[in-house]
Coordinates of N, CA and C in Angstrom, one line a residue:
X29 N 17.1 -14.2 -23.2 CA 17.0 -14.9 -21.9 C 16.6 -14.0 -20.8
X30 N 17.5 -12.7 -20.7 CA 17.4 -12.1 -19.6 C 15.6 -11.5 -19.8
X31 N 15.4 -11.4 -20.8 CA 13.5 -10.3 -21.2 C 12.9 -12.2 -20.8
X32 N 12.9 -12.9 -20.8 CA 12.6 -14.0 -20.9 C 12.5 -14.0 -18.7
X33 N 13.4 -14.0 -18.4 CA 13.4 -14.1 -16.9 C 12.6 -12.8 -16.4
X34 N 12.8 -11.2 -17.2 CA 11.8 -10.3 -16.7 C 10.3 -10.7 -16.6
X35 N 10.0 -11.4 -18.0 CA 8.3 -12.1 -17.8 C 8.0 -12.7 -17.1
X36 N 8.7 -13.8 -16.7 CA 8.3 -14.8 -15.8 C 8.6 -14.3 -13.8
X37 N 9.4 -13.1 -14.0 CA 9.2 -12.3 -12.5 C 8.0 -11.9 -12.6
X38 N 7.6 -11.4 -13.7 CA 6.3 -9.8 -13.5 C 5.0 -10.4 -13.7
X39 N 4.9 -11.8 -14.1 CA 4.0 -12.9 -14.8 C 3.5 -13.5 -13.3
X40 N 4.7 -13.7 -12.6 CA 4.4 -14.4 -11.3 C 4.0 -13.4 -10.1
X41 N 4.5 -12.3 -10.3 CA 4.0 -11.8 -9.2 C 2.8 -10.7 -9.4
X42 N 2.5 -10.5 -10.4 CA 1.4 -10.2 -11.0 C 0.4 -10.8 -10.3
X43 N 0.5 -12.5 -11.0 CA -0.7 -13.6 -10.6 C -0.8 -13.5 -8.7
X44 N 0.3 -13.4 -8.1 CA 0.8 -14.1 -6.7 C -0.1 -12.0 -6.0
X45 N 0.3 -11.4 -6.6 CA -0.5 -10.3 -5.9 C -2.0 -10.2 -5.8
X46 N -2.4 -10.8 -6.9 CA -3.8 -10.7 -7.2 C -4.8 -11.6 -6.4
X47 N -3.7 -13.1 -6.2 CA -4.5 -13.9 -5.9 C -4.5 -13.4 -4.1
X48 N -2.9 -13.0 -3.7 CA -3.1 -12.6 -2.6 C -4.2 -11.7 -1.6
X49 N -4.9 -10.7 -3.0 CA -5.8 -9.7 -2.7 C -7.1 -10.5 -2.9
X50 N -7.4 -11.6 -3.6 CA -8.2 -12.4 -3.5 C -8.6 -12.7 -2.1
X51 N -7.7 -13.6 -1.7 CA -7.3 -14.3 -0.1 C -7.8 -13.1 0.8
X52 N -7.2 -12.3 0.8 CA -7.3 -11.3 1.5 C -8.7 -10.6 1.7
X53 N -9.8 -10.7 0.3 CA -11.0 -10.1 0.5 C -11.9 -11.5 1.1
X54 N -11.4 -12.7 0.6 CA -12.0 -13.7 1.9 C -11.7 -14.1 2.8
X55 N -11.0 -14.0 3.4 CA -10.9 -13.7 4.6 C -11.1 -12.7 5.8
X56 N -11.0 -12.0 4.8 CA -11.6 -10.5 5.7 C -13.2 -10.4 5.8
X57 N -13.8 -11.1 5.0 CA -15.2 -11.5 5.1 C -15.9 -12.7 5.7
X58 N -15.1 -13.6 5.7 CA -15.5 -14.7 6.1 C -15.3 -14.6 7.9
X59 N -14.1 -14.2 8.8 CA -13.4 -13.9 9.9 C -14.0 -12.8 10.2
X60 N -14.1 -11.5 9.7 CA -14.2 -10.1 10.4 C -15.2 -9.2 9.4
X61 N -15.9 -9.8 8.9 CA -16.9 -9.1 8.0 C -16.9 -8.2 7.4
X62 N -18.1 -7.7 6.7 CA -18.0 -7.8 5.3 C -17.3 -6.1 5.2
X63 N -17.2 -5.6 6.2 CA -16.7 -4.4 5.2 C -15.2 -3.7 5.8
X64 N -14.1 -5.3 6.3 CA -12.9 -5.0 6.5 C -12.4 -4.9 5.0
X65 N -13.2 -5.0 4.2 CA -12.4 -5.7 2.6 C -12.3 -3.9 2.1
X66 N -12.7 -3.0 3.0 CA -12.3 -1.4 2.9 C -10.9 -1.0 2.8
X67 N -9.9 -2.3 4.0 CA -9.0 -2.1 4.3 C -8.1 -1.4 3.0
X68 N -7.0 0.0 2.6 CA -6.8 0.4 1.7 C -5.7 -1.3 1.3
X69 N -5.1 -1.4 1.8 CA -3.7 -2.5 1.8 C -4.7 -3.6 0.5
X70 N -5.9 -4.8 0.8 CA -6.1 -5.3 0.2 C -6.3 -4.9 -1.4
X71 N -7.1 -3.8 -1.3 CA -7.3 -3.4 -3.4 C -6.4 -2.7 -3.9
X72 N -5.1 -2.1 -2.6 CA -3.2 -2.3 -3.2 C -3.1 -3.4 -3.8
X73 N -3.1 -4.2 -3.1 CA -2.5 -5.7 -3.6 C -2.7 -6.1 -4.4
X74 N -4.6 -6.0 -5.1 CA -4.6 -6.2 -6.5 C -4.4 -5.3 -7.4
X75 N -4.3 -4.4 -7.0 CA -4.0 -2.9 -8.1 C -3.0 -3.0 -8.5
X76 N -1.9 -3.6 -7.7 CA -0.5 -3.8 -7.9 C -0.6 -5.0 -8.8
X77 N -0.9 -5.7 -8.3 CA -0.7 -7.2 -9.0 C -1.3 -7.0 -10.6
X78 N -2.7 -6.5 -10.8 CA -2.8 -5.8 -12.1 C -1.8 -5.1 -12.5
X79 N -1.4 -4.1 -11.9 CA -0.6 -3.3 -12.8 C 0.6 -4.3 -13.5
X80 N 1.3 -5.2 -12.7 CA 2.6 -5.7 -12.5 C 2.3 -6.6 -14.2
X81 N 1.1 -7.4 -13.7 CA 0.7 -8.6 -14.9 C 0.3 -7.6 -16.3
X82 N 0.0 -6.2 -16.3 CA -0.1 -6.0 -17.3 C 0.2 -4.8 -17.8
X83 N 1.9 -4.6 -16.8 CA 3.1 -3.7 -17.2 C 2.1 -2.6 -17.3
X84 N 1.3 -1.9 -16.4 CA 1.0 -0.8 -15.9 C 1.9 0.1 -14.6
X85 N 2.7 1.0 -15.4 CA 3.6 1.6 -14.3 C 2.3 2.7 -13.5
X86 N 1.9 3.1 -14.6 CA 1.2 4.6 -13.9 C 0.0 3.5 -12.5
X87 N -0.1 2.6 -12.8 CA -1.0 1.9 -12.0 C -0.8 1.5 -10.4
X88 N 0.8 0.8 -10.7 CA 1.5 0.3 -9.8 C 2.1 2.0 -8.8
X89 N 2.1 2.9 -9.9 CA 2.6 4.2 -9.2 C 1.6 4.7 -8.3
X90 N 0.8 4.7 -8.7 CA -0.3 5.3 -8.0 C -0.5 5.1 -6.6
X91 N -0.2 3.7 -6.6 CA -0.2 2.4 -5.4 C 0.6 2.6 -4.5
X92 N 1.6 2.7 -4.7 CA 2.7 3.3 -4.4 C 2.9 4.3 -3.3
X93 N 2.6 5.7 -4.1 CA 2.0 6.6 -3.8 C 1.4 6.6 -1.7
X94 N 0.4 5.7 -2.1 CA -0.5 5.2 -1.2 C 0.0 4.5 -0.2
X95 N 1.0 3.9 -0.2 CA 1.7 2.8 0.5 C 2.7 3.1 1.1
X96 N 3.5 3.9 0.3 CA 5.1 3.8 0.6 C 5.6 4.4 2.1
X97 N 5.0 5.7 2.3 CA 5.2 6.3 3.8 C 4.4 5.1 4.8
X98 N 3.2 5.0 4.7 CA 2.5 4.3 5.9 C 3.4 2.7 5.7
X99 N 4.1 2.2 4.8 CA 4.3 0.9 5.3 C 5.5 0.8 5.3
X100 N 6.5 1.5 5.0 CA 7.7 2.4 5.7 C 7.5 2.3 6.9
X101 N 6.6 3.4 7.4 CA 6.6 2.9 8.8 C 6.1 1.9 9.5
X102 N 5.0 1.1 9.2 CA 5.2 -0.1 9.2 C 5.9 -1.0 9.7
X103 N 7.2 -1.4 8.5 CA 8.1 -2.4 8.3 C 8.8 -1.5 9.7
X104 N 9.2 -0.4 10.2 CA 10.2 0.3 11.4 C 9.7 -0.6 12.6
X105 N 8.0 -0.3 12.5 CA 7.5 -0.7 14.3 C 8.0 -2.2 13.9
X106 N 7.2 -3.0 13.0 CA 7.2 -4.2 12.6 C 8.8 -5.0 13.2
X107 N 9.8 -4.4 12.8 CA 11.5 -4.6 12.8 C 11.8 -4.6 13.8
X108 N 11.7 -3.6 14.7 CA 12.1 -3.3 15.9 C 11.2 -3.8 17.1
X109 N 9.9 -3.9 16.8 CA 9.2 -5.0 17.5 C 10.0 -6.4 17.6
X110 N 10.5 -7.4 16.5 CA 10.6 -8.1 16.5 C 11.9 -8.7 17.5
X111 N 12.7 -7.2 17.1 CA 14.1 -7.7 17.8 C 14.4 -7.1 19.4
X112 N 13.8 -5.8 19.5 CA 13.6 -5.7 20.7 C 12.6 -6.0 21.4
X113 N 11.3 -6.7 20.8 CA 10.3 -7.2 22.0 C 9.3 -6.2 22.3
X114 N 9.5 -5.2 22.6 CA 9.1 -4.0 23.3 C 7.9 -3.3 22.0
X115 N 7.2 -2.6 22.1 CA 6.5 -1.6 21.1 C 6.8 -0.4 21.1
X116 N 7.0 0.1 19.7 CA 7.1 1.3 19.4 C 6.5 2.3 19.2
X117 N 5.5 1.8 17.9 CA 4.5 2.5 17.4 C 3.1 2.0 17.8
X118 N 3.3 0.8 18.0 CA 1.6 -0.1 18.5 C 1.3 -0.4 17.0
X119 N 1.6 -0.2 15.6 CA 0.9 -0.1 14.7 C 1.2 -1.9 14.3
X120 N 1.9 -2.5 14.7 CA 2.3 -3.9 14.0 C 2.2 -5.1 15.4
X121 N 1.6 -4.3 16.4 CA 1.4 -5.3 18.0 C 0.5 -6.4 17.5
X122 N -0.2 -6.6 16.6 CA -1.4 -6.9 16.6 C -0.8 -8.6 15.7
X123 N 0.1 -8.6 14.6 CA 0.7 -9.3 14.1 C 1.7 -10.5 15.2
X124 N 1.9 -9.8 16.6 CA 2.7 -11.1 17.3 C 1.5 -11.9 18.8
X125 N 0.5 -11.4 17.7 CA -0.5 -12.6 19.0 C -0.8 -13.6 17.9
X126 N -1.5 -13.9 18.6 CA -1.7 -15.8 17.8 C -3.0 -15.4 16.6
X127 N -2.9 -15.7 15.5 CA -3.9 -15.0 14.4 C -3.2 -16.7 13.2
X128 N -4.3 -16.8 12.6 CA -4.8 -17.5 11.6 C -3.2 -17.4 10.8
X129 N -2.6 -18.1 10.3 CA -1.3 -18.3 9.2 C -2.0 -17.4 8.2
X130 N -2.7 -17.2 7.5 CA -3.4 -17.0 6.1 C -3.2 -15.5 6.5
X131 N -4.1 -14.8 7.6 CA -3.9 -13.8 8.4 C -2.5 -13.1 8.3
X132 N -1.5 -13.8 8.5 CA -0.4 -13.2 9.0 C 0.6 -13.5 7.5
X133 N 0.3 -14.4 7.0 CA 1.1 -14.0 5.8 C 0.6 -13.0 4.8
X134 N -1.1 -12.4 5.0 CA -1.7 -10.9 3.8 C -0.5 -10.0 5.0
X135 N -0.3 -10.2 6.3 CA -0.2 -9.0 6.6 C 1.2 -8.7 6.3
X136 N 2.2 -9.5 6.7 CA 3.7 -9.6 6.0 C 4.0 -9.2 4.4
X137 N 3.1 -9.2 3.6 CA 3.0 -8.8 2.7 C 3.7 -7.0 2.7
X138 N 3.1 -6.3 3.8 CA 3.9 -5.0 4.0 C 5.2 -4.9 3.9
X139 N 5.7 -6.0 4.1 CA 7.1 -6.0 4.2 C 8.5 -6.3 2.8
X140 N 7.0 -6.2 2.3 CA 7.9 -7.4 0.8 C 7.3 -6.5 -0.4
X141 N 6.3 -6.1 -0.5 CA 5.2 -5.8 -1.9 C 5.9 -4.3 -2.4
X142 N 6.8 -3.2 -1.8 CA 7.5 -2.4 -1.8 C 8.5 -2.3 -2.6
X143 N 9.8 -3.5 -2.0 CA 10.7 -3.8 -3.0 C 10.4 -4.9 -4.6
X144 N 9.4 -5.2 -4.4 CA 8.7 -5.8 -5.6 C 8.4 -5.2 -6.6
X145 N 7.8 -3.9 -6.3 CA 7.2 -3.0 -6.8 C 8.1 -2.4 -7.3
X146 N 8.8 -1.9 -6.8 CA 10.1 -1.2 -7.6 C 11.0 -2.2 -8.6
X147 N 11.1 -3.2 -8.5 CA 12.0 -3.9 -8.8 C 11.1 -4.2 -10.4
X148 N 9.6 -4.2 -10.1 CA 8.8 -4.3 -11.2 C 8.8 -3.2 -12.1
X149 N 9.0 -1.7 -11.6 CA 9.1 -0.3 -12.3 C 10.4 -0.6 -12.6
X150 N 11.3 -1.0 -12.5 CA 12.8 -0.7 -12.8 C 12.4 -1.6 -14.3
X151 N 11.8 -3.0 -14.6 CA 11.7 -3.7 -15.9 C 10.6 -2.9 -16.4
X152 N 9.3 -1.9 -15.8 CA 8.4 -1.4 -16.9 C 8.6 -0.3 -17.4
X153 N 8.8 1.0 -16.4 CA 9.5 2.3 -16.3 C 8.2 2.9 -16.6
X154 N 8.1 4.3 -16.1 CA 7.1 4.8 -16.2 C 7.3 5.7 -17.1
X155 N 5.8 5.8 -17.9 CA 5.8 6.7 -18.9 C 5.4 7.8 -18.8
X156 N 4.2 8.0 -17.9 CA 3.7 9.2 -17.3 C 3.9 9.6 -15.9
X157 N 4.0 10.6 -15.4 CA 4.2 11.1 -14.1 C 2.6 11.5 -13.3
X158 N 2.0 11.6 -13.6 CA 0.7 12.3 -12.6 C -0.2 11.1 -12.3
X159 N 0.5 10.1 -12.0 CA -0.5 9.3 -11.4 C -0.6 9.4 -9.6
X160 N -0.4 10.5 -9.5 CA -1.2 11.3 -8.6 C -2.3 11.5 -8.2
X161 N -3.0 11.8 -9.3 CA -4.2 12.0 -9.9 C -5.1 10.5 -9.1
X162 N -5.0 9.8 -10.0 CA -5.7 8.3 -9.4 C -5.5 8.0 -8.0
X163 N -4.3 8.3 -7.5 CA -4.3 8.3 -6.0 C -5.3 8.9 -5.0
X164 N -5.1 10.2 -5.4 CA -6.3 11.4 -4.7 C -7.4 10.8 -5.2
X165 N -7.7 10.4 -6.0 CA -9.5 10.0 -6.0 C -9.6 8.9 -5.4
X166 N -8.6 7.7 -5.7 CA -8.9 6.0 -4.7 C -8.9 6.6 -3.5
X167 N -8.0 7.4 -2.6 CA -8.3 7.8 -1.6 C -9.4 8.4 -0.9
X168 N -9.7 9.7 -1.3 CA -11.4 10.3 -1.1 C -12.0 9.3 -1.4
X169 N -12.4 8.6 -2.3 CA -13.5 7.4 -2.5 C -13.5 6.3 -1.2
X170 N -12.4 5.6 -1.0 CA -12.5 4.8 0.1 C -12.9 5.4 1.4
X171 N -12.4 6.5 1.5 CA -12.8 7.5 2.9 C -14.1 7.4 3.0
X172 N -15.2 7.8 1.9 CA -16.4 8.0 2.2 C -16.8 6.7 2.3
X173 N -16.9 5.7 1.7 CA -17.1 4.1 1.9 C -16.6 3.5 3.3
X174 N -15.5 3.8 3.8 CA -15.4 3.6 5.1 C -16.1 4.4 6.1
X175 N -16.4 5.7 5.8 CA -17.2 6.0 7.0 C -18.4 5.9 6.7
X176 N -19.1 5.6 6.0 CA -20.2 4.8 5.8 C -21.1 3.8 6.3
X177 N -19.7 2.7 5.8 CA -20.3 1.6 5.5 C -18.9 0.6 6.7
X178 N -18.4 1.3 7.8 CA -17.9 0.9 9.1 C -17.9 1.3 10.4
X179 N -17.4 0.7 11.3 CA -18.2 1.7 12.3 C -16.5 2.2 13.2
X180 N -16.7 2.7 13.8 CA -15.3 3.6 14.5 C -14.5 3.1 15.6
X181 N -15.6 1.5 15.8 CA -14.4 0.3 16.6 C -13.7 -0.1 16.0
X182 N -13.9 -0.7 14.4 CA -13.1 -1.0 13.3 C -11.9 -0.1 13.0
X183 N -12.4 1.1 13.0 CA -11.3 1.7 12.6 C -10.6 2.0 11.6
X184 N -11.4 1.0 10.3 CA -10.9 0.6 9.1 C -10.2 2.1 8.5
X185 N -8.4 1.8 7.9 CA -8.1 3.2 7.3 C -7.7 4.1 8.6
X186 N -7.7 4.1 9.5 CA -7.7 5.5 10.4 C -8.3 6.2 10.2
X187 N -9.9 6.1 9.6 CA -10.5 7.8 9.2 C -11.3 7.9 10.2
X188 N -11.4 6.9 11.3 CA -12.1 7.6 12.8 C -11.4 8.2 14.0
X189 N -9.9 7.6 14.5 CA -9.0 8.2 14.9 C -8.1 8.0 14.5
X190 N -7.0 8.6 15.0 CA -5.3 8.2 14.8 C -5.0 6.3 14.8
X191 N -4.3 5.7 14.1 CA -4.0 4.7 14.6 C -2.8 4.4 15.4
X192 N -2.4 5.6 15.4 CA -0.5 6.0 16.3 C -0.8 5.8 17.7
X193 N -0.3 5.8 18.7 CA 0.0 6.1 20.3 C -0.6 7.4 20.5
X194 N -0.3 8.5 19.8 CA -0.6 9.5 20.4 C -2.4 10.2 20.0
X195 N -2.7 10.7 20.7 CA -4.8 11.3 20.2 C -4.3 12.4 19.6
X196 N -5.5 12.6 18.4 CA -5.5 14.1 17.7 C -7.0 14.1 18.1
X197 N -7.2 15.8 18.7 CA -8.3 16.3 18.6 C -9.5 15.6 17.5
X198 N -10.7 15.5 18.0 CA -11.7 14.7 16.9 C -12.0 15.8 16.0
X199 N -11.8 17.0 16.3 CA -12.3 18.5 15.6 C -12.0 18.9 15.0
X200 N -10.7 18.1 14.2 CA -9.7 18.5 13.2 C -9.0 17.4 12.6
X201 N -9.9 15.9 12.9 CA -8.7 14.7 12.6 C -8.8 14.7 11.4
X202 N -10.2 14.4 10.9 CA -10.5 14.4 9.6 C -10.0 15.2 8.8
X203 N -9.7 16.5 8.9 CA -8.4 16.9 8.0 C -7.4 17.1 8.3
X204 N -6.7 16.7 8.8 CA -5.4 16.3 9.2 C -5.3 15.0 8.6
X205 N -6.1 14.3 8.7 CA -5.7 12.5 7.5 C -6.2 13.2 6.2
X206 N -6.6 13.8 5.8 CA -6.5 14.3 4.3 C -4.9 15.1 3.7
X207 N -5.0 15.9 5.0 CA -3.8 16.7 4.4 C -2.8 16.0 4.9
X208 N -2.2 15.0 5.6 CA -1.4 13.7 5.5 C -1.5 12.8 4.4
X209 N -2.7 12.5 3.9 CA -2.4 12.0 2.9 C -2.1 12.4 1.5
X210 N -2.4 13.3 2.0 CA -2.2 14.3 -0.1 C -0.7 14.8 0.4
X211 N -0.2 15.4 2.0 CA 1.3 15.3 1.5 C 2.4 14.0 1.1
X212 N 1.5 12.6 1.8 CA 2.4 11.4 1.5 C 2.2 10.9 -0.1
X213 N 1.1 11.5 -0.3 CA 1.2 11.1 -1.9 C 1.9 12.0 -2.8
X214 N 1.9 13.2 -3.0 CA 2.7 14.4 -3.3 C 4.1 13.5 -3.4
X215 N 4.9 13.5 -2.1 CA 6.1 13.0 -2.0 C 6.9 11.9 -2.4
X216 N 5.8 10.9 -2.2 CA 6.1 9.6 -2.7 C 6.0 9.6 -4.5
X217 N 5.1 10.6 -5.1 CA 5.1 10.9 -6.6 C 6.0 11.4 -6.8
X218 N 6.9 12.1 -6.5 CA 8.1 13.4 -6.8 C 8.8 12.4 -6.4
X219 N 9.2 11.7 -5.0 CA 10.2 10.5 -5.0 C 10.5 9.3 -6.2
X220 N 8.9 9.0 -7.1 CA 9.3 8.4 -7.1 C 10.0 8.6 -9.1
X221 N 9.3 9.7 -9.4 CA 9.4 9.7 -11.1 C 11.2 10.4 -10.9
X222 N 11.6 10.5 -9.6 CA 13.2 11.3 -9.6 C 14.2 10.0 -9.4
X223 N 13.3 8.8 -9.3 CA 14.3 7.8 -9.2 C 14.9 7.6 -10.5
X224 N 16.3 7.7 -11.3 CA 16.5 7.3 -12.5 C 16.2 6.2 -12.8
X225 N 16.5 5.4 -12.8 CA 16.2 4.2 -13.4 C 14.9 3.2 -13.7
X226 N 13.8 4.3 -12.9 CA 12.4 4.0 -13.3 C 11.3 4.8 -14.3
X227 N 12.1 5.3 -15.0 CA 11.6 6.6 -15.4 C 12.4 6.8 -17.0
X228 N 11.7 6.4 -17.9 CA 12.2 6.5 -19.4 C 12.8 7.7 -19.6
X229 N 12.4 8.8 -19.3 CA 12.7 9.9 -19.3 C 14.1 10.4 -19.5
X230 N 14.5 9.4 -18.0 CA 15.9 9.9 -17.6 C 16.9 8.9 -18.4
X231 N 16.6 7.7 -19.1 CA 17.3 6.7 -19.6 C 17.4 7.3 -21.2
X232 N 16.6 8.6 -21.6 CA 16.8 9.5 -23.1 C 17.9 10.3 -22.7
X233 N 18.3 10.6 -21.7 CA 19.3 11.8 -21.8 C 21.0 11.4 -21.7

């Protein structure tokens, strides 16, 4: 019964992420063209949702990885926006103006896809640790595809400026979001293979 209720979590939210990332790449094309669909958050969503539907931990880790600090902070502005009104970060202002339902539920998604995710590693457990590895490359790869193939009012990713309140120098931003992102992946990988109960490893000893 209880393996019976784990499939039908990881079955559903598997399908419910994928289709979300679906939604998400049309509308971001249809509304704001064709090359918001760079955003890192949408091919999370299906990466996750793959992983989830077919009990890929190193997949969902990877993701993870990628996500966990920036939508951490996120969910803070997001929270404290809501209750005190006021802005914090500027990074979640954008969610309390008037935007399309469809819009505003991909973007709520930040606030939920986290504890899912985990709750999905705790029923698959991971087998391998260096899905690190995949992260650092999805990352460099989108970087170059966003500066490419967007332009630096978009903003898509922050690989043109900061998305924060405060300016970084243009003469050094570009690596400073590299080496921010390889320390939030770093950390979030070590965070997350040290969590017991996601981690076969620790359930042999």
């Amino acid at each position: 019964m209880i393996m019976k209720l784990k499939d039908i979590f990881l079955n559903f939210f598997g399908v419910f992420y994928i289709t979300i990332a679906i939604i998400a790449f049309y509308d971001s094309i249809i509304n704001k063209g064709l090359s918001s669909v760079l955003w890192f958050s949408y091919t999370v969503f299906l990466f996750i949702g793959l992983g989830i539907l077919f009990r890929s931990s190193y997949l969902i880790g990877s993701q993870l990885n990628i996500i966990l600090f920036p939508y951490i902070l996120w969910s803070i502005d997001f929270i404290y926006k809501l209750f005190s009104k006021d802005s914090l970060l500027g990074i979640t202002d954008y969610i309390f103006l008037s935007r399309p339902f469809i819009s505003q539920i991909i973007s709520l998604q930040h606030l939920i896809i986290i504890p899912i995710s985990l709750i999905s590693l705790y029923s698959i457990k991971f087998k391998r640790t260096n899905f690190w590895i995949f992260s650092i490359i999805q990352i460099i790869f989108f970087f170059i595809l966003t500066r490419i193939f967007s332009s630096p009012s978009e903003n898509i990713n922050c690989v043109f400026r900061n998305c924060l309140i405060f300016n970084i120098p243009s003469s050094i931003y570009i690596f400073l979001w590299f080496i921010g992102y390889f320390l939030m992946i770093f950390l979030a990988n070590f965070f997350l293979i040290n969590i017991k109960y996601l981690n076969y490893k620790h359930l042999k000893k």
